Amino acid sequence: MHNNLIYLTDGRGKVDASKISDIEWARLIVNNRDSVRRQLVKCAWCWDEDHVTHWMKTYSRNSGGRVVSHQPGESADHPYQALESDEHKAYCDRVERVGTAEGYAAQRESRSDDGRTRSDVLLIGARHLSYEMQHSPFKPGYGARERTRRSLAAKRDAVAWHTDSSIIADGARVAMLRSNQARRPQIENPRYEVRILGGYRKVLVWDCTSREGHRCPLGRYAGCGATHVDSQPSAISLDDFIRRAPAGLVVPVWPLDRLGFWTTTQDYAIWVDHFGEASRASRGGAGSRRQSERQADGHSRRTAARDHTPGVPQQRADRFEVATGVPSELINLERSAMDEHARLAGLDGEAYDAQWKAWRMAAEEFHAAVTEYAAQSDVGMSRCEVEQAVKKAVRHPEPES
C-alpha cells in the first residue's frame, strides 16, 4: 500500500491507513467521498517533509486492496513507510544527540539523491553510517535486505539496523543489532544504558585441543589439532556503538546475511584473513560460525580446566626472536594467557567464572598484539603465520642443545 501515512483532521491525527480496521476504512471511504471539499485525509509525507497540504482520495480496489492516492497531477505516490512510534522517535533523537556530541554530522530522515533510500539518522564521520530503527514487522517487498542493498548503493558505507524485538531481529535476514526493551522515558534518559544483546560479537581464535576449552567443529572430543576461528556474543551499549561505528572502529561482517554481525576492526581483520571477504560464510560454514553459541565454555568445565603449561625460558624466547624476527613480547603474552588458563584447574562456581574472564582478557590481549604486529609493513608473515609461530614456540619448544 502506497501513501499509507495520513493525517485525519477529525482529531485522530497521524495514522497508518493500512492498520485501520475494515469497519473504520469503510466509514472513511464514505466520509471522504468528496476529498478536496471534505478535507478529512491529508498526506502525512508531503506535510512532514515540505509542509504542503494535499487532500487524499480513499477507495478500495475490486480485488479488495486499499488505495490512498493524490489528486491527479499533484504529486507522485510515496512508498510504504511504517508509522513512527514514540519509542522510535526517542531512539532516533538519542542517536542524533550522541552522534552530534561525538562530533559527527547528523541528518534526520536523510534521503539519497535519487530519493529511493531513506535513513532514520545518517551519521557522517570517517564513514557514512545509516541508522535504521525497526519497531514493527517488515512490509512485504520493503524488507531490510532490499533497503540495505539500496542504501549501500547510495554511498552509505554501512547500515546499522536496530530493534528491541527478537522476532523482528530473527526475521530481518540482515545483520541486525538487538537491544533490551526500553520505554520512552528510559530512552530519553542519557544515564540509562541501552545494552546491545545480539548482533555484536567477539571473534575467537583457538587451536583445537581439549586443553583449549572449545568444542571441536568436527565433533572430535579430543580436538582435531587445527586452528579454528569463530565468534561469540559480546557486550556493547548503543551509545558506544554510535560513537565508534561512524569512525570505522566497528564494522559489519556479512551485512546482507541474517547471521551477519558487527565486530571491531581488529576482529574483522582476523575473520577476513580466515574466511575471506565473501558476503556469506561459504568457506567456514554455518556450523563453524555458530558452534561457540552451542557451548562457548568448551567440552565441559572439568575438561576445560585440564591443562599443562610448559614454561619457555626467556633466553629461548630471545633466540626465537632472533631466528624469526617475531618479538619476544608476543611469546610472553601467550605464556601469560596460558598461565591464566592453567589456574582454572580445580575451580568452580564464581571463582571459575572470574578466572575464566581473566583468561579471556589475557588471550584477547595476545590476539590484539599479534594483529598489530602482523599489520606492520616490514613483516613478511601473515597474521595466522605469526600466531602459529608464537604458539609453536610456547607450546612445543625445541629442546635445549
Coordinates of C-alpha atoms in Angstrom, one line a residue:
M1 CA 0.0 0.0 0.0
H2 CA 1.5 3.4 -1.1
N3 CA 0.8 6.7 0.7
N4 CA -0.1 4.8 3.8
L5 CA 0.8 7.6 6.3
I6 CA -2.1 10.1 6.5
Y7 CA -3.3 12.8 8.8
L8 CA -7.0 12.7 9.8
T9 CA -8.4 16.1 10.6
D10 CA -11.2 14.6 12.8
G11 CA -8.9 14.5 15.8
R12 CA -7.2 11.2 15.2
G13 CA -4.0 12.8 13.9
K14 CA -1.3 10.8 12.1
V15 CA -2.3 7.2 11.4
D16 CA -1.2 4.3 9.2
A17 CA -4.1 3.7 6.7
S18 CA -3.0 0.0 6.3
K19 CA -3.7 -0.6 10.0
I20 CA -7.2 0.8 10.2
S21 CA -9.9 -1.8 10.8
D22 CA -12.2 -2.8 7.9
I23 CA -15.2 -1.1 9.6
E24 CA -13.3 2.2 10.0
W25 CA -11.9 2.0 6.5
A26 CA -15.4 1.6 5.0
R27 CA -16.6 4.6 7.1
L28 CA -13.6 6.6 6.0
I29 CA -14.4 6.0 2.3
V30 CA -17.9 7.2 2.8
N31 CA -17.0 10.3 4.8
N32 CA -14.1 11.2 2.4
R33 CA -16.1 10.8 -0.9
D34 CA -15.5 14.4 -1.9
S35 CA -12.0 14.5 -0.6
V36 CA -11.0 18.1 -1.6
R37 CA -14.2 19.6 -0.2
R38 CA -14.3 17.3 2.8
Q39 CA -10.7 17.9 3.8
L40 CA -10.6 14.9 6.1
V41 CA -7.5 13.0 4.8
K42 CA -4.1 14.8 4.3
C43 CA -0.9 13.3 3.0
A44 CA 1.4 13.0 6.0
W45 CA 4.5 12.6 3.9
C46 CA 4.0 15.8 2.0
W47 CA 3.1 17.7 5.1
D48 CA 6.0 16.4 7.2
E49 CA 8.6 16.9 4.5
D50 CA 7.5 20.0 2.7
H51 CA 4.6 21.5 4.7
V52 CA 2.4 21.2 1.7
T53 CA -1.2 20.1 2.1
H54 CA -2.5 17.5 -0.3
W55 CA -6.0 16.1 0.3
M56 CA -6.1 12.4 -0.5
K57 CA -8.6 10.2 -2.2
T58 CA -9.5 7.0 -0.4
Y59 CA -11.2 3.9 -2.1
S60 CA -10.9 0.2 -2.4
R61 CA -9.9 -1.8 -5.5
N62 CA -12.1 -4.6 -6.8
S63 CA -9.6 -7.1 -5.5
G64 CA -10.0 -5.7 -2.0
G65 CA -6.8 -3.7 -1.7
R66 CA -6.9 -0.2 0.0
V67 CA -5.9 2.8 -2.0
V68 CA -4.9 6.3 -0.8
S69 CA -3.9 8.5 -3.7
H70 CA -3.1 12.1 -4.5
Q71 CA -5.3 14.1 -6.8
P72 CA -4.3 13.9 -10.5
G73 CA -1.2 15.9 -11.2
E74 CA -0.5 16.8 -7.6
S75 CA 2.3 14.5 -6.6
A76 CA 3.8 11.1 -7.1
D77 CA 2.9 8.2 -4.9
H78 CA 5.1 7.6 -1.8
P79 CA 6.5 4.2 -0.8
Y80 CA 5.2 2.4 2.2
Q81 CA 6.6 3.7 5.5
A82 CA 5.9 2.5 9.0
L83 CA 4.4 4.9 11.4
E84 CA 7.0 6.3 13.8
S85 CA 6.1 5.4 17.4
D86 CA 7.2 7.5 20.4
E87 CA 9.9 4.9 21.2
H88 CA 11.1 5.0 17.6
K89 CA 11.4 8.8 17.7
A90 CA 13.1 8.7 21.1
Y91 CA 15.7 6.3 19.7
C92 CA 16.4 8.4 16.7
D93 CA 16.7 11.5 18.9
R94 CA 19.2 9.7 21.1
V95 CA 21.3 8.5 18.2
E96 CA 21.4 12.0 16.8
R97 CA 22.3 13.5 20.2
V98 CA 25.1 11.0 20.9
G99 CA 26.5 11.3 17.4
T100 CA 26.4 15.1 17.4
A101 CA 28.2 15.2 20.8
E102 CA 30.9 12.9 19.3
G103 CA 31.5 15.4 16.5
Y104 CA 29.6 13.7 13.7
A105 CA 27.3 15.4 11.3
A106 CA 23.8 14.0 11.8
Q107 CA 20.9 14.2 9.3
R108 CA 17.4 13.1 10.2
E109 CA 15.2 11.3 7.6
S110 CA 18.1 11.7 5.1
R111 CA 17.3 10.6 1.6
S112 CA 19.6 9.7 -1.2
D113 CA 20.0 11.7 -4.4
D114 CA 17.5 9.5 -6.3
G115 CA 15.0 9.6 -3.4
R116 CA 14.8 5.8 -3.3
T117 CA 16.5 5.3 0.1
R118 CA 16.0 6.9 3.4
S119 CA 17.9 6.8 6.7
D120 CA 16.2 7.4 10.1
V121 CA 19.5 9.1 11.0
L122 CA 22.5 9.5 8.8
L123 CA 25.8 9.9 10.8
I124 CA 28.7 11.3 8.8
G125 CA 32.2 10.8 10.2
A126 CA 35.1 8.9 8.6
R127 CA 32.3 6.7 7.2
H128 CA 28.6 7.3 6.3
L129 CA 26.5 5.3 8.8
S130 CA 22.8 4.8 8.1
Y131 CA 21.0 4.1 11.3
E132 CA 17.6 2.4 11.0
M133 CA 15.3 1.7 14.0
Q134 CA 12.7 -1.1 13.4
H135 CA 9.8 -1.4 15.8
S136 CA 7.2 -3.1 13.6
P137 CA 7.5 -6.2 11.2
F138 CA 8.8 -5.5 7.8
K139 CA 6.4 -4.9 5.0
P140 CA 6.5 -7.5 2.1
G141 CA 8.5 -6.1 -0.7
Y142 CA 10.0 -3.4 1.5
G143 CA 12.3 -5.6 3.7
A144 CA 15.6 -5.0 5.4
R145 CA 17.7 -6.7 2.8
E146 CA 16.3 -4.7 -0.1
R147 CA 16.6 -1.5 1.7
T148 CA 20.1 -2.3 2.9
R149 CA 21.2 -3.1 -0.7
R150 CA 19.8 0.2 -1.9
S151 CA 21.4 2.2 0.9
L152 CA 24.8 0.7 0.3
A153 CA 24.5 1.5 -3.4
A154 CA 23.6 5.1 -2.4
K155 CA 27.1 5.7 -1.0
R156 CA 26.3 4.7 2.6
D157 CA 29.3 2.8 4.0
A158 CA 27.2 0.8 6.4
V159 CA 23.6 0.3 7.5
A160 CA 23.1 -0.3 11.3
W161 CA 19.7 -1.9 11.8
H162 CA 18.5 -1.8 15.4
T163 CA 15.5 -3.4 17.1
D164 CA 14.4 -4.4 20.6
S165 CA 12.3 -7.3 19.3
S166 CA 13.9 -10.8 19.0
I167 CA 11.1 -11.7 16.5
I168 CA 12.0 -8.8 14.2
A169 CA 15.7 -9.5 14.6
D170 CA 15.3 -13.2 13.6
G171 CA 13.2 -12.3 10.6
A172 CA 15.2 -9.4 9.3
R173 CA 17.6 -11.5 7.1
V174 CA 20.4 -8.9 7.6
A175 CA 22.9 -8.2 10.2
M176 CA 20.8 -6.5 13.0
L177 CA 21.6 -5.2 16.5
R178 CA 19.1 -6.2 19.2
S179 CA 18.9 -4.3 22.4
N180 CA 16.9 -4.7 25.7
Q181 CA 13.4 -3.3 25.5
A182 CA 13.0 0.2 26.9
R183 CA 10.2 2.8 27.3
R184 CA 10.3 6.3 26.1
P185 CA 11.4 7.9 29.5
Q186 CA 14.3 5.4 29.7
I187 CA 15.4 6.0 26.1
E188 CA 15.3 9.8 26.6
N189 CA 17.4 9.5 29.9
P190 CA 21.0 9.9 28.9
R191 CA 22.1 8.0 32.0
Y192 CA 20.1 4.9 31.1
E193 CA 22.2 2.3 29.3
V194 CA 20.6 0.7 26.2
R195 CA 22.5 -2.6 26.1
I196 CA 23.1 -4.5 22.8
L197 CA 22.2 -8.1 23.4
G198 CA 22.7 -9.5 19.9
G199 CA 24.3 -8.7 16.7
Y200 CA 27.6 -7.6 18.2
R201 CA 30.2 -10.4 18.5
K202 CA 33.8 -11.1 19.5
V203 CA 36.0 -13.2 17.2
L204 CA 37.8 -16.2 18.8
V205 CA 40.9 -18.0 17.5
W206 CA 42.0 -21.3 19.1
D207 CA 44.0 -24.4 18.5
C208 CA 41.5 -27.3 18.6
T209 CA 42.7 -29.4 21.5
S210 CA 40.9 -30.5 24.7
R211 CA 43.1 -28.1 26.7
E212 CA 41.8 -25.0 24.8
G213 CA 38.2 -25.4 26.2
H214 CA 36.3 -25.2 23.0
R215 CA 34.1 -27.8 21.3
C216 CA 35.6 -29.1 18.0
P217 CA 33.5 -28.1 15.0
L218 CA 34.2 -31.5 13.5
G219 CA 32.8 -33.3 16.6
R220 CA 36.1 -34.7 17.8
Y221 CA 36.1 -34.8 21.6
A222 CA 39.9 -34.6 22.0
G223 CA 40.1 -31.9 19.2
C224 CA 41.4 -32.1 15.6
G225 CA 44.6 -30.1 16.1
A226 CA 43.6 -27.4 13.6
T227 CA 43.3 -23.7 14.2
H228 CA 39.7 -22.5 14.2
V229 CA 38.1 -19.1 14.0
D230 CA 34.6 -18.4 15.4
S231 CA 32.6 -15.8 17.2
Q232 CA 30.6 -15.4 20.3
P233 CA 28.2 -12.7 21.7
S234 CA 30.0 -9.7 23.2
A235 CA 28.8 -6.6 25.1
I236 CA 28.5 -3.0 24.0
S237 CA 26.0 -0.2 24.6
L238 CA 24.0 1.5 21.9
D239 CA 25.7 4.8 22.7
D240 CA 29.2 3.3 22.5
F241 CA 28.3 1.7 19.2
I242 CA 27.1 5.1 17.8
R243 CA 30.4 6.7 18.9
R244 CA 32.5 4.0 17.2
A245 CA 30.7 3.0 14.0
P246 CA 31.0 6.3 12.1
A247 CA 34.7 6.4 12.9
G248 CA 35.1 2.9 11.4
L249 CA 36.1 1.3 14.8
V250 CA 33.3 -1.3 14.5
V251 CA 32.3 -2.8 11.1
P252 CA 29.7 -5.3 9.8
V253 CA 30.5 -8.9 8.8
W254 CA 28.2 -10.1 6.1
P255 CA 25.7 -7.2 6.4
L256 CA 23.3 -8.9 3.9
D257 CA 23.2 -12.2 5.8
R258 CA 20.8 -13.0 8.7
L259 CA 23.8 -14.5 10.5
G260 CA 25.9 -11.4 10.0
F261 CA 27.2 -9.3 12.9
W262 CA 29.2 -6.3 13.9
T263 CA 32.6 -6.5 15.4
T264 CA 35.8 -4.5 16.0
T265 CA 38.2 -3.7 13.1
Q266 CA 40.8 -5.9 14.7
D267 CA 38.4 -8.9 14.9
Y268 CA 37.2 -8.2 11.4
A269 CA 40.8 -8.5 10.1
I270 CA 41.1 -11.9 11.8
W271 CA 37.8 -13.0 10.4
V272 CA 38.6 -11.9 6.8
D273 CA 42.1 -13.4 7.0
H274 CA 40.5 -16.7 7.8
F275 CA 37.2 -16.7 5.8
G276 CA 37.8 -14.1 3.1
E277 CA 35.6 -11.2 2.2
A278 CA 32.7 -13.1 0.8
S279 CA 29.2 -11.9 1.8
R280 CA 28.4 -15.3 3.3
A281 CA 30.3 -17.9 5.2
S282 CA 30.6 -20.3 2.3
R283 CA 34.2 -21.1 3.4
G284 CA 33.6 -21.7 7.0
G285 CA 30.1 -23.0 7.0
A286 CA 27.3 -22.0 9.4
G287 CA 28.3 -24.8 11.8
S288 CA 31.8 -23.3 12.4
R289 CA 30.4 -19.8 12.7
R290 CA 28.0 -20.5 15.4
Q291 CA 29.4 -23.5 17.3
S292 CA 30.5 -21.3 20.1
E293 CA 26.9 -20.4 20.8
R294 CA 26.1 -24.0 21.5
Q295 CA 28.8 -24.4 24.2
A296 CA 31.1 -21.4 24.5
D297 CA 32.8 -22.8 27.6
G298 CA 34.1 -25.9 25.7
H299 CA 33.6 -29.6 26.3
S300 CA 33.0 -29.2 30.0
R301 CA 34.4 -27.2 32.8
R302 CA 36.3 -30.2 34.1
T303 CA 37.9 -30.9 30.7
A304 CA 38.5 -27.1 30.0
A305 CA 40.4 -26.9 33.3
R306 CA 42.8 -29.7 32.3
D307 CA 46.0 -28.1 31.0
H308 CA 49.7 -28.1 31.3
T309 CA 51.8 -25.1 30.6
P310 CA 55.3 -25.9 29.5
G311 CA 57.4 -22.9 30.5
V312 CA 59.5 -21.1 27.9
P313 CA 62.7 -19.7 29.4
Q314 CA 63.4 -16.1 28.4
Q315 CA 66.7 -17.0 26.7
R316 CA 64.8 -19.4 24.5
A317 CA 62.3 -16.6 23.6
D318 CA 65.2 -14.3 22.8
R319 CA 66.6 -17.0 20.5
F320 CA 63.2 -17.3 18.8
E321 CA 63.1 -13.5 18.2
V322 CA 66.5 -13.6 16.6
A323 CA 65.6 -16.6 14.4
T324 CA 62.2 -15.4 13.2
G325 CA 62.1 -11.7 13.8
V326 CA 58.9 -12.0 15.9
P327 CA 59.3 -10.0 19.1
S328 CA 59.6 -12.0 22.4
E329 CA 56.8 -9.8 23.8
L330 CA 54.3 -11.9 21.8
I331 CA 55.7 -15.1 23.5
N332 CA 55.4 -13.5 26.9
L333 CA 51.8 -12.5 26.2
E334 CA 50.9 -16.0 25.0
R335 CA 52.6 -17.5 28.0
S336 CA 50.7 -15.2 30.3
A337 CA 47.4 -16.3 28.7
M338 CA 48.3 -20.0 29.2
D339 CA 49.2 -19.3 32.8
E340 CA 45.8 -17.8 33.4
H341 CA 44.2 -20.8 31.7
A342 CA 46.1 -23.2 33.9
R343 CA 44.7 -21.5 37.0
L344 CA 41.2 -22.8 36.0
A345 CA 42.1 -26.2 37.3
G346 CA 40.1 -27.1 40.5
L347 CA 37.9 -24.0 40.4
D348 CA 34.1 -24.0 40.3
G349 CA 31.2 -21.5 40.6
E350 CA 32.0 -17.8 40.8
A351 CA 35.7 -18.4 41.2
Y352 CA 35.8 -20.3 37.9
D353 CA 33.8 -17.6 36.2
A354 CA 36.1 -14.9 37.4
Q355 CA 39.2 -16.8 36.4
W356 CA 37.7 -17.6 33.0
K357 CA 37.2 -13.9 32.4
A358 CA 40.8 -13.2 33.4
W359 CA 42.0 -15.9 30.9
R360 CA 39.9 -14.5 28.1
M361 CA 41.2 -10.9 28.7
A362 CA 44.8 -12.2 28.5
A363 CA 44.0 -14.2 25.3
E364 CA 42.4 -11.1 23.8
E365 CA 45.5 -9.0 24.6
F366 CA 47.7 -11.6 22.9
H367 CA 45.5 -11.7 19.7
A368 CA 45.4 -7.9 19.6
A369 CA 49.2 -7.7 19.8
V370 CA 49.5 -10.4 17.0
T371 CA 47.2 -8.4 14.8
E372 CA 49.0 -5.2 15.4
Y373 CA 52.4 -6.8 14.7
A374 CA 51.3 -8.6 11.5
A375 CA 49.9 -5.3 10.1
Q376 CA 53.3 -3.7 10.1
S377 CA 54.6 -3.2 6.6
D378 CA 58.0 -4.8 7.2
V379 CA 56.6 -8.1 8.5
G380 CA 56.8 -10.8 5.9
M381 CA 54.4 -13.2 7.5
S382 CA 50.6 -13.2 7.6
R383 CA 48.7 -12.9 10.8
C384 CA 48.0 -16.6 11.0
E385 CA 51.6 -17.5 10.4
V386 CA 52.7 -15.2 13.2
E387 CA 50.2 -16.7 15.6
Q388 CA 51.2 -20.2 14.7
A389 CA 54.9 -19.5 15.1
V390 CA 54.4 -18.0 18.6
K391 CA 52.1 -20.8 19.8
K392 CA 54.5 -23.4 18.5
A393 CA 57.4 -21.7 20.3
V394 CA 55.4 -21.6 23.6
R395 CA 53.7 -25.0 23.5
H396 CA 56.2 -27.1 21.6
P397 CA 59.6 -25.6 22.5
E398 CA 62.7 -27.1 20.9
P399 CA 64.9 -29.0 23.4
E400 CA 67.9 -27.3 24.8
S401 CA 71.1 -28.0 22.8

